[in-house]
Amino acid sequence: MRAAPKYDGTGDVAMAESTPPMAVRAPAAPAAPARATLILAIICVSYFMVILDNSIVFTGLPQIRSAMGFSETGLSWVTNAYVLVFGGLLLLGARAGDLFGHRRVFLFSLVVFSLTSLLVGAAQTQWWLIGARALQGVGAAVLAPSALSLLTRSFAEGRVRNRAMAAYSAVAGLGAALGLVVGGLVADLISWRAGFFLNVPVGIAMVALAVRFLPETERQGGRFDVTGALLATTGSTALVFGIVDATDIGWTAPATLIPLVAGLVMLVLFVAVEGRAAQPIVPLRLFASRERGGAYVTRMLYMGAMIGFFFFTAQFVQSVYHWTPLQAGLAFLPMTLVNFVFAVQVPRLLERASRPKVLTTGLALTMVGMVWLSRLDLHTPYLTGVGLPMVLIGAGQGLVLAPLTSSGVDGVAPADAGAASGLVNTVHQIGSALSLSILTAVAASVSTSHEAADIAARSGAALTGSAVLLVLALAATLTLIVPARTRPHERSL
């Protein structure tokens, strides 16, 4: 039985490799380019909503801390509760799409995400807010891999997919940056809650369009790897708990060491289980490609650096410059605009230069910008100390995400498309959660006698940590992705 058709961008339909014998044939996808564009728009807007919520909370953090009495480390759980559940369940969410059809699962996730956004906006206590953010992560964990799988199955590998992937990756970068602007705007004019309420009408609109226009993909026989999913989620959560606790009670305290050791043991068991499982949520064969393995490592490090940038820079400009949430959101416009300009040029750049060149250039620009930004102190001027470094960071992110995403999903068999998509998003979110907990611990180790100076010093220390993560990301690319792309059998451009 043949796989679902893929758009080749000319109005013709390219057939993918054969699907497993148990797969149910998907309805034929329409060949009209206009409809392909609409499908891409539905996928990108829905994914934009998920990424937006990952950052929209940052400019509202000072308001949340004041209104609900969060401590510095407790405040990080407003973000970590979301990204940990998001990242931990992404693999299971991707498998759900393979089993039940990515369109059906995509629709379900939109409904869950919209309803839980309503719960976040209505939160009245710390536990309610953190719990609702965790539930919101469940919806995001199903939506994100389904969106990427629908994209990779709808556009044939090559030039057309590169363009679609560039749009998808631009959404990721813009969603993170615009989330700060939108979050600042609504927090300043209304409340930090309003940003989450916005998801409800957008989610309803996307459900209506998806029902009408998205084609269903083939379904595969099999079952969930529940053991693998639980080990991945609990292992990563335990690591974050241990790192966060170390900030308050020390690295040698039993309450720190026990979750750290337990987390490492569970992740080792996860690898062992995946190696024996008949239908693993992470087929270890995905790591057989040096390029894909390098893309996963680089993405984890890169996104870890970027979440530190958003988390601490947003607090710095509000606490040190005494800017409103709206002004703080607008402070990120240099990055947002440059990010967009570079991201839309990526398809053209990939036609003229190799993927590794574009990727390493983007990583180098981000690294230089982050090193510059990490020099923050109480007297740092915005233009030369924050705004100009953001230009470099925005340019770098605009160049990095599309080639990094393509390297993570290219060349996989149709049966592994969902798992590969889930793994790309998983390393993105788990890297963010683990890195934020580490950077928060680094920041908490710095203190002064003045509140504003304290925040400036902590922000500088954390951003220095982000710069180190970017150095490691560049090293991973040069040692894993670049050598792999020089081999003819691994080239896809």
Short mmCIF file of C-alpha atoms in Angstrom, two decimals:
data_model
loop_
_atom_site.label_atom_id
_atom_site.label_comp_id
_atom_site.label_asym_id
_atom_site.label_seq_id
_atom_site.Cartn_x
_atom_site.Cartn_y
_atom_site.Cartn_z
CA MET A 1 0.00 0.00 0.00
CA ARG A 2 1.35 3.39 -0.94
CA ALA A 3 2.02 6.27 1.39
CA ALA A 4 0.13 9.52 1.38
CA PRO A 5 1.10 11.83 -1.49
CA LYS A 6 3.34 14.83 -0.97
CA TYR A 7 3.20 18.19 -2.69
CA ASP A 8 6.16 18.90 -4.96
CA GLY A 9 5.22 22.56 -5.35
CA THR A 10 4.28 22.35 -9.03
CA GLY A 11 0.74 21.07 -8.70
CA ASP A 12 1.89 17.48 -9.19
CA VAL A 13 1.99 14.94 -6.41
CA ALA A 14 5.09 12.99 -5.44
CA MET A 15 4.66 9.59 -3.79
CA ALA A 16 6.63 8.72 -0.69
CA GLU A 17 8.09 5.34 0.17
CA SER A 18 5.82 2.41 0.87
CA THR A 19 4.08 2.34 4.21
CA PRO A 20 3.92 -0.65 6.51
CA PRO A 21 1.40 -3.38 5.53
CA MET A 22 -0.87 -2.54 8.47
CA ALA A 23 -1.16 1.13 7.53
CA VAL A 24 -4.55 2.46 6.51
CA ARG A 25 -4.44 4.37 3.28
CA ALA A 26 -4.86 8.10 3.70
CA PRO A 27 -7.24 10.09 1.55
CA ALA A 28 -5.58 11.55 -1.51
CA ALA A 29 -4.20 14.99 -0.78
CA PRO A 30 -5.31 17.79 -3.09
CA ALA A 31 -2.64 18.82 -5.56
CA ALA A 32 -3.54 22.49 -5.90
CA PRO A 33 -0.66 24.72 -4.73
CA ALA A 34 -3.15 27.17 -3.22
CA ARG A 35 -4.48 24.45 -0.94
CA ALA A 36 -0.94 23.39 -0.04
CA THR A 37 -0.31 26.99 1.02
CA LEU A 38 -3.45 26.96 3.16
CA ILE A 39 -2.38 23.71 4.82
CA LEU A 40 1.00 25.26 5.61
CA ALA A 41 -0.75 28.34 7.05
CA ILE A 42 -2.96 26.24 9.37
CA ILE A 43 0.05 24.28 10.61
CA CYS A 44 2.18 27.39 11.14
CA VAL A 45 -0.50 29.44 12.92
CA SER A 46 -1.28 26.54 15.28
CA TYR A 47 2.40 25.98 16.03
CA PHE A 48 2.84 29.73 16.45
CA MET A 49 0.23 29.63 19.22
CA VAL A 50 2.21 26.95 21.08
CA ILE A 51 5.54 28.76 20.76
CA LEU A 52 3.92 32.08 21.65
CA ASP A 53 2.75 30.64 24.97
CA ASN A 54 6.26 29.45 25.67
CA SER A 55 7.44 33.08 25.81
CA ILE A 56 4.34 35.22 26.37
CA VAL A 57 4.65 34.61 30.09
CA PHE A 58 8.15 36.12 30.37
CA THR A 59 7.15 39.79 30.31
CA GLY A 60 4.40 39.02 32.82
CA LEU A 61 6.71 37.31 35.33
CA PRO A 62 7.23 40.35 37.57
CA GLN A 63 3.44 40.81 37.79
CA ILE A 64 2.94 37.12 38.52
CA ARG A 65 5.62 37.14 41.22
CA SER A 66 4.06 40.16 42.93
CA ALA A 67 0.46 38.96 42.66
CA MET A 68 1.06 35.36 43.79
CA GLY A 69 4.11 35.66 46.02
CA PHE A 70 6.50 33.43 44.08
CA SER A 71 10.14 33.12 45.12
CA GLU A 72 12.89 33.47 42.48
CA THR A 73 13.26 29.70 42.07
CA GLY A 74 9.52 29.10 42.42
CA LEU A 75 8.90 31.54 39.60
CA SER A 76 10.94 29.37 37.23
CA TRP A 77 8.30 26.63 37.63
CA VAL A 78 5.76 28.81 35.82
CA THR A 79 7.91 28.14 32.75
CA ASN A 80 9.34 24.75 33.69
CA ALA A 81 5.94 23.15 34.42
CA TYR A 82 4.97 23.87 30.82
CA VAL A 83 8.19 22.96 29.03
CA LEU A 84 8.86 19.83 31.11
CA VAL A 85 5.47 18.26 30.43
CA PHE A 86 5.62 19.55 26.87
CA GLY A 87 9.02 17.99 26.29
CA GLY A 88 8.41 14.83 28.30
CA LEU A 89 5.18 13.88 26.52
CA LEU A 90 6.19 15.00 23.02
CA LEU A 91 7.41 11.53 22.11
CA LEU A 92 4.13 9.97 23.21
CA GLY A 93 2.26 12.71 21.35
CA ALA A 94 4.18 11.93 18.19
CA ARG A 95 3.39 8.23 18.55
CA ALA A 96 -0.30 9.07 19.01
CA GLY A 97 -0.27 10.72 15.60
CA ASP A 98 1.24 7.62 14.02
CA LEU A 99 -1.40 5.37 15.58
CA PHE A 100 -4.54 7.45 15.22
CA GLY A 101 -3.75 9.76 12.31
CA HIS A 102 -1.99 13.10 12.60
CA ARG A 103 -5.01 15.18 11.55
CA ARG A 104 -7.28 13.61 14.16
CA VAL A 105 -4.67 14.01 16.89
CA PHE A 106 -3.91 17.56 15.73
CA LEU A 107 -7.56 18.53 16.18
CA PHE A 108 -7.71 16.95 19.63
CA SER A 109 -4.58 18.81 20.73
CA LEU A 110 -5.95 22.17 19.55
CA VAL A 111 -9.04 21.68 21.73
CA VAL A 112 -6.98 20.67 24.80
CA PHE A 113 -4.52 23.51 24.36
CA SER A 114 -7.27 26.12 24.02
CA LEU A 115 -9.19 24.91 27.09
CA THR A 116 -6.11 24.72 29.31
CA SER A 117 -5.07 28.22 28.17
CA LEU A 118 -8.38 29.36 29.63
CA LEU A 119 -7.47 27.65 32.92
CA VAL A 120 -4.07 29.37 33.01
CA GLY A 121 -5.63 32.77 32.49
CA ALA A 122 -8.14 32.13 35.29
CA ALA A 123 -5.54 30.86 37.84
CA GLN A 124 -5.91 32.28 41.38
CA THR A 125 -3.17 30.44 43.31
CA GLN A 126 0.39 29.22 42.75
CA TRP A 127 -0.59 25.54 42.51
CA TRP A 128 -3.47 26.34 40.14
CA LEU A 129 -1.20 28.33 37.82
CA ILE A 130 1.59 25.75 37.79
CA GLY A 131 -0.88 22.86 37.40
CA ALA A 132 -2.71 24.58 34.54
CA ARG A 133 0.60 25.30 32.83
CA ALA A 134 1.45 21.60 33.09
CA LEU A 135 -1.90 20.63 31.55
CA GLN A 136 -1.31 23.18 28.82
CA GLY A 137 1.97 21.39 28.14
CA VAL A 138 0.00 18.18 27.49
CA GLY A 139 -1.91 19.84 24.65
CA ALA A 140 1.28 21.36 23.26
CA ALA A 141 3.05 17.98 23.44
CA VAL A 142 0.49 16.47 21.08
CA LEU A 143 0.08 19.50 18.81
CA ALA A 144 3.73 20.26 18.01
CA PRO A 145 4.83 16.86 16.61
CA SER A 146 1.54 16.44 14.75
CA ALA A 147 2.08 19.81 13.08
CA LEU A 148 5.63 18.95 12.01
CA SER A 149 4.59 15.46 10.83
CA LEU A 150 1.77 16.92 8.73
CA LEU A 151 4.28 19.29 7.18
CA THR A 152 6.91 16.65 6.37
CA ARG A 153 4.26 14.31 4.92
CA SER A 154 2.65 17.06 2.84
CA PHE A 155 5.74 18.50 1.16
CA ALA A 156 8.28 16.42 -0.75
CA GLU A 157 11.88 16.47 0.48
CA GLY A 158 14.01 19.02 -1.33
CA ARG A 159 13.46 22.62 -2.38
CA VAL A 160 9.72 22.70 -1.62
CA ARG A 161 10.14 21.23 1.85
CA ASN A 162 13.04 23.60 2.51
CA ARG A 163 10.68 26.52 1.87
CA ALA A 164 7.94 25.03 4.03
CA MET A 165 10.44 24.24 6.77
CA ALA A 166 11.78 27.80 6.61
CA ALA A 167 8.25 29.11 7.20
CA TYR A 168 7.76 26.66 10.08
CA SER A 169 11.10 27.61 11.64
CA ALA A 170 10.45 31.33 11.15
CA VAL A 171 7.24 30.82 13.12
CA ALA A 172 9.26 29.22 15.93
CA GLY A 173 11.61 32.18 16.11
CA LEU A 174 8.94 34.83 15.66
CA GLY A 175 6.61 33.15 18.15
CA ALA A 176 9.29 33.26 20.83
CA ALA A 177 10.14 36.90 20.14
CA LEU A 178 6.62 38.21 19.47
CA GLY A 179 5.40 36.44 22.59
CA LEU A 180 7.39 38.96 24.59
CA VAL A 181 5.82 41.89 22.72
CA VAL A 182 2.28 40.51 22.94
CA GLY A 183 2.78 39.50 26.57
CA GLY A 184 4.11 42.93 27.43
CA LEU A 185 1.30 44.70 25.59
CA VAL A 186 -1.56 42.82 27.25
CA ALA A 187 0.16 42.79 30.68
CA ASP A 188 0.59 46.55 30.52
CA LEU A 189 -2.83 47.42 29.13
CA ILE A 190 -4.95 44.67 30.69
CA SER A 191 -3.28 41.85 32.64
CA TRP A 192 -0.78 39.05 32.12
CA ARG A 193 -3.82 36.75 31.98
CA ALA A 194 -5.15 38.27 28.75
CA GLY A 195 -2.38 36.73 26.66
CA PHE A 196 -3.62 33.25 27.52
CA PHE A 197 -7.26 34.12 26.93
CA LEU A 198 -6.30 35.09 23.35
CA ASN A 199 -5.58 31.42 22.60
CA VAL A 200 -9.25 30.47 22.91
CA PRO A 201 -10.65 32.27 19.81
CA VAL A 202 -7.50 31.49 17.79
CA GLY A 203 -7.79 27.80 18.73
CA ILE A 204 -11.46 27.68 17.73
CA ALA A 205 -10.66 29.25 14.35
CA MET A 206 -7.84 26.76 13.69
CA VAL A 207 -10.07 23.80 14.58
CA ALA A 208 -12.70 24.97 12.09
CA LEU A 209 -10.12 25.40 9.31
CA ALA A 210 -8.32 22.13 10.08
CA VAL A 211 -11.56 20.12 9.94
CA ARG A 212 -12.24 21.48 6.48
CA PHE A 213 -8.84 21.60 4.83
CA LEU A 214 -6.27 19.31 6.49
CA PRO A 215 -5.92 15.85 4.91
CA GLU A 216 -5.64 12.80 7.15
CA THR A 217 -2.40 10.80 7.09
CA GLU A 218 -2.07 7.04 7.12
CA ARG A 219 -2.48 5.19 10.40
CA GLN A 220 -0.09 2.52 11.61
CA GLY A 221 -0.87 -0.51 13.68
CA GLY A 222 0.72 -0.90 17.08
CA ARG A 223 0.55 0.37 20.64
CA PHE A 224 1.96 3.04 22.91
CA ASP A 225 5.36 2.66 24.51
CA VAL A 226 4.00 3.84 27.86
CA THR A 227 7.03 2.63 29.83
CA GLY A 228 9.39 4.64 27.63
CA ALA A 229 7.23 7.75 27.86
CA LEU A 230 7.02 7.57 31.66
CA LEU A 231 10.76 7.05 32.05
CA ALA A 232 11.56 9.97 29.73
CA THR A 233 9.14 12.32 31.50
CA THR A 234 9.90 11.37 35.11
CA GLY A 235 13.65 11.19 34.47
CA SER A 236 13.88 14.70 33.01
CA THR A 237 11.51 16.08 35.68
CA ALA A 238 13.62 14.59 38.48
CA LEU A 239 16.75 16.19 37.05
CA VAL A 240 15.11 19.61 36.97
CA PHE A 241 13.79 19.17 40.54
CA GLY A 242 17.29 18.34 41.74
CA ILE A 243 18.89 21.30 40.00
CA VAL A 244 16.24 23.76 41.20
CA ASP A 245 16.44 22.46 44.79
CA ALA A 246 20.22 22.86 44.71
CA THR A 247 19.70 26.60 44.41
CA ASP A 248 18.12 26.76 47.88
CA ILE A 249 19.61 23.85 49.82
CA GLY A 250 22.97 23.12 48.18
CA TRP A 251 24.33 20.53 45.76
CA THR A 252 25.32 18.00 48.43
CA ALA A 253 21.98 17.90 50.25
CA PRO A 254 20.07 14.59 50.04
CA ALA A 255 17.02 16.41 48.62
CA THR A 256 19.25 17.49 45.72
CA LEU A 257 21.27 14.31 45.18
CA ILE A 258 18.34 11.86 45.33
CA PRO A 259 16.32 13.35 42.43
CA LEU A 260 19.50 13.94 40.40
CA VAL A 261 20.60 10.31 40.74
CA ALA A 262 17.06 9.03 40.21
CA GLY A 263 16.71 11.15 37.08
CA LEU A 264 19.96 9.83 35.60
CA VAL A 265 19.00 6.22 36.42
CA MET A 266 15.58 6.60 34.78
CA LEU A 267 17.10 8.11 31.63
CA VAL A 268 19.59 5.22 31.39
CA LEU A 269 16.69 2.79 31.81
CA PHE A 270 14.82 4.72 29.11
CA VAL A 271 17.61 4.05 26.61
CA ALA A 272 17.66 0.37 27.57
CA VAL A 273 13.87 0.05 27.22
CA GLU A 274 13.90 1.75 23.82
CA GLY A 275 16.55 -0.66 22.60
CA ARG A 276 14.30 -3.66 23.39
CA ALA A 277 10.82 -2.26 22.67
CA ALA A 278 9.01 -3.59 19.61
CA GLN A 279 7.57 -0.14 18.87
CA PRO A 280 9.67 2.41 20.79
CA ILE A 281 8.70 6.07 21.02
CA VAL A 282 12.33 6.85 20.16
CA PRO A 283 13.67 4.30 17.67
CA LEU A 284 17.39 4.25 18.35
CA ARG A 285 17.97 3.95 14.60
CA LEU A 286 17.21 7.68 14.37
CA PHE A 287 20.65 8.24 15.89
CA ALA A 288 22.35 6.11 13.23
CA SER A 289 22.72 9.26 11.16
CA ARG A 290 25.56 11.39 12.49
CA GLU A 291 23.86 14.49 11.10
CA ARG A 292 20.54 13.82 12.86
CA GLY A 293 22.27 13.01 16.13
CA GLY A 294 24.27 16.22 15.86
CA ALA A 295 21.09 18.19 15.10
CA TYR A 296 19.43 16.89 18.28
CA VAL A 297 22.43 17.75 20.47
CA THR A 298 22.88 21.19 18.89
CA ARG A 299 19.18 22.02 19.21
CA MET A 300 19.11 21.07 22.89
CA LEU A 301 22.07 23.33 23.65
CA TYR A 302 20.90 26.18 21.42
CA MET A 303 17.35 26.36 22.77
CA GLY A 304 18.69 26.09 26.31
CA ALA A 305 20.75 29.21 25.67
CA MET A 306 17.81 31.03 24.10
CA ILE A 307 15.32 30.40 26.91
CA GLY A 308 17.88 31.82 29.33
CA PHE A 309 18.15 34.88 27.11
CA PHE A 310 14.39 35.48 27.11
CA PHE A 311 13.84 34.68 30.79
CA PHE A 312 16.58 36.87 32.24
CA THR A 313 16.67 39.73 29.71
CA ALA A 314 12.92 40.35 30.13
CA GLN A 315 13.37 40.67 33.89
CA PHE A 316 16.50 42.80 33.53
CA VAL A 317 14.88 45.54 31.43
CA GLN A 318 11.88 45.74 33.77
CA SER A 319 13.80 45.68 37.05
CA VAL A 320 16.90 47.72 36.13
CA TYR A 321 15.42 50.17 33.62
CA HIS A 322 12.06 50.18 35.45
CA TRP A 323 10.25 49.69 32.16
CA THR A 324 6.64 48.58 31.92
CA PRO A 325 5.81 45.12 30.52
CA LEU A 326 4.89 46.77 27.21
CA GLN A 327 8.20 48.60 27.02
CA ALA A 328 9.99 45.37 27.91
CA GLY A 329 8.21 43.56 25.08
CA LEU A 330 9.06 46.33 22.62
CA ALA A 331 12.68 46.13 23.76
CA PHE A 332 12.88 42.80 21.92
CA LEU A 333 11.78 44.29 18.58
CA PRO A 334 15.36 44.57 17.23
CA MET A 335 15.67 40.83 17.58
CA THR A 336 12.16 40.10 16.26
CA LEU A 337 12.50 42.16 13.10
CA VAL A 338 16.00 40.95 12.22
CA ASN A 339 14.97 37.37 12.98
CA PHE A 340 12.12 37.61 10.49
CA VAL A 341 14.28 39.19 7.76
CA PHE A 342 16.92 36.48 7.99
CA ALA A 343 14.48 33.59 8.42
CA VAL A 344 12.62 34.35 5.19
CA GLN A 345 15.93 34.49 3.31
CA VAL A 346 17.02 31.01 4.44
CA PRO A 347 15.55 29.11 1.43
CA ARG A 348 17.49 31.36 -0.97
CA LEU A 349 20.64 31.07 1.11
CA LEU A 350 20.36 27.27 1.10
CA GLU A 351 20.27 27.34 -2.71
CA ARG A 352 23.56 29.24 -2.77
CA ALA A 353 25.41 27.84 0.23
CA SER A 354 25.50 24.49 1.99
CA ARG A 355 23.34 23.83 5.03
CA PRO A 356 26.36 23.58 7.40
CA LYS A 357 27.61 27.01 6.30
CA VAL A 358 24.25 28.65 6.98
CA LEU A 359 23.92 26.83 10.31
CA THR A 360 27.43 27.59 11.59
CA THR A 361 27.12 31.24 10.54
CA GLY A 362 23.89 31.52 12.53
CA LEU A 363 25.40 29.84 15.57
CA ALA A 364 28.45 32.10 15.46
CA LEU A 365 26.31 35.26 15.23
CA THR A 366 24.14 34.14 18.15
CA MET A 367 27.21 33.32 20.22
CA VAL A 368 28.86 36.71 19.62
CA GLY A 369 25.61 38.51 20.45
CA MET A 370 25.15 36.51 23.65
CA VAL A 371 28.73 37.14 24.83
CA TRP A 372 28.17 40.86 24.23
CA LEU A 373 24.84 40.84 26.07
CA SER A 374 26.28 38.93 29.03
CA ARG A 375 28.33 42.01 30.00
CA LEU A 376 25.20 43.46 31.63
CA ASP A 377 25.50 45.51 34.81
CA LEU A 378 23.51 48.17 36.65
CA HIS A 379 24.71 50.94 34.30
CA THR A 380 24.46 49.16 30.94
CA PRO A 381 22.75 51.41 28.34
CA TYR A 382 19.97 49.79 26.30
CA LEU A 383 21.20 50.70 22.80
CA THR A 384 24.78 49.46 22.98
CA GLY A 385 24.42 46.92 25.77
CA VAL A 386 21.10 45.25 24.92
CA GLY A 387 19.64 46.43 21.59
CA LEU A 388 22.69 45.86 19.36
CA PRO A 389 23.51 42.43 20.82
CA MET A 390 19.87 41.50 20.16
CA VAL A 391 20.37 42.30 16.47
CA LEU A 392 23.12 39.67 16.27
CA ILE A 393 21.09 37.16 18.29
CA GLY A 394 18.04 37.69 16.07
CA ALA A 395 20.07 37.27 12.88
CA GLY A 396 21.62 34.10 14.26
CA GLN A 397 18.34 32.53 15.29
CA GLY A 398 16.82 33.38 11.92
CA LEU A 399 19.60 31.40 10.22
CA VAL A 400 19.80 28.48 12.67
CA LEU A 401 16.34 27.00 13.16
CA ALA A 402 15.36 26.00 9.61
CA PRO A 403 18.55 24.07 8.72
CA LEU A 404 18.65 22.57 12.21
CA THR A 405 15.05 21.33 11.88
CA SER A 406 15.71 19.91 8.42
CA SER A 407 18.78 18.04 9.66
CA GLY A 408 16.64 16.50 12.40
CA VAL A 409 13.93 15.07 10.12
CA ASP A 410 15.48 14.53 6.67
CA GLY A 411 16.09 11.01 5.47
CA VAL A 412 13.85 9.17 7.96
CA ALA A 413 11.53 6.38 6.82
CA PRO A 414 7.79 7.26 6.66
CA ALA A 415 7.13 4.94 9.62
CA ASP A 416 9.54 7.03 11.74
CA ALA A 417 8.28 10.46 10.65
CA GLY A 418 6.24 10.98 13.81
CA ALA A 419 9.05 9.81 16.09
CA ALA A 420 11.60 12.06 14.37
CA SER A 421 9.27 15.06 14.58
CA GLY A 422 8.62 14.32 18.24
CA LEU A 423 12.31 14.00 18.99
CA VAL A 424 13.10 17.37 17.37
CA ASN A 425 10.53 19.06 19.57
CA THR A 426 11.50 17.00 22.64
CA VAL A 427 15.15 18.05 22.64
CA HIS A 428 13.92 21.61 22.06
CA GLN A 429 11.75 21.61 25.20
CA ILE A 430 13.79 19.35 27.49
CA GLY A 431 16.90 21.35 26.62
CA SER A 432 15.02 24.51 27.54
CA ALA A 433 13.80 23.15 30.89
CA LEU A 434 17.12 21.64 31.96
CA SER A 435 19.10 24.67 30.89
CA LEU A 436 16.75 27.13 32.57
CA SER A 437 17.05 25.26 35.85
CA ILE A 438 20.86 25.29 35.53
CA LEU A 439 20.98 28.97 34.56
CA THR A 440 18.60 29.85 37.43
CA ALA A 441 20.95 28.06 39.81
CA VAL A 442 23.91 29.98 38.35
CA ALA A 443 22.03 33.27 38.72
CA ALA A 444 21.00 32.51 42.31
CA SER A 445 24.64 32.06 43.28
CA VAL A 446 25.22 35.79 42.68
CA SER A 447 23.96 38.38 45.16
CA THR A 448 24.54 42.03 46.05
CA SER A 449 23.14 44.42 48.63
CA HIS A 450 20.86 46.25 46.17
CA GLU A 451 17.84 44.69 44.47
CA ALA A 452 18.35 46.19 41.01
CA ALA A 453 22.10 45.52 41.10
CA ASP A 454 21.31 41.99 42.25
CA ILE A 455 19.08 41.35 39.23
CA ALA A 456 21.66 42.88 36.88
CA ALA A 457 24.44 40.68 38.28
CA ARG A 458 22.27 37.57 38.16
CA SER A 459 21.20 38.28 34.60
CA GLY A 460 24.80 38.76 33.51
CA ALA A 461 25.85 35.48 35.14
CA ALA A 462 22.97 33.55 33.57
CA LEU A 463 23.63 35.01 30.10
CA THR A 464 27.29 34.08 30.44
CA GLY A 465 26.01 30.53 30.96
CA SER A 466 23.91 30.88 27.79
CA ALA A 467 27.04 31.94 25.89
CA VAL A 468 28.82 28.79 27.11
CA LEU A 469 25.91 26.66 25.86
CA LEU A 470 26.23 28.31 22.44
CA VAL A 471 29.95 27.55 22.31
CA LEU A 472 29.10 23.89 22.96
CA ALA A 473 26.36 24.00 20.29
CA LEU A 474 28.83 25.33 17.72
CA ALA A 475 31.34 22.65 18.69
CA ALA A 476 28.68 19.92 18.28
CA THR A 477 27.82 21.23 14.80
CA LEU A 478 31.45 21.34 13.68
CA THR A 479 32.20 17.84 14.96
CA LEU A 480 28.96 16.03 14.03
CA ILE A 481 26.87 17.82 11.40
CA VAL A 482 29.57 19.34 9.20
CA PRO A 483 31.52 16.07 8.68
CA ALA A 484 28.29 14.17 7.99
CA ARG A 485 27.16 16.65 5.32
CA THR A 486 30.44 16.26 3.44
CA ARG A 487 29.60 12.63 2.72
CA PRO A 488 27.78 12.31 -0.62
CA HIS A 489 25.30 9.68 0.63
CA GLU A 490 24.13 12.02 3.41
CA ARG A 491 23.59 15.11 1.28
CA SER A 492 20.02 16.15 0.61
CA LEU A 493 20.41 19.68 -0.76
#
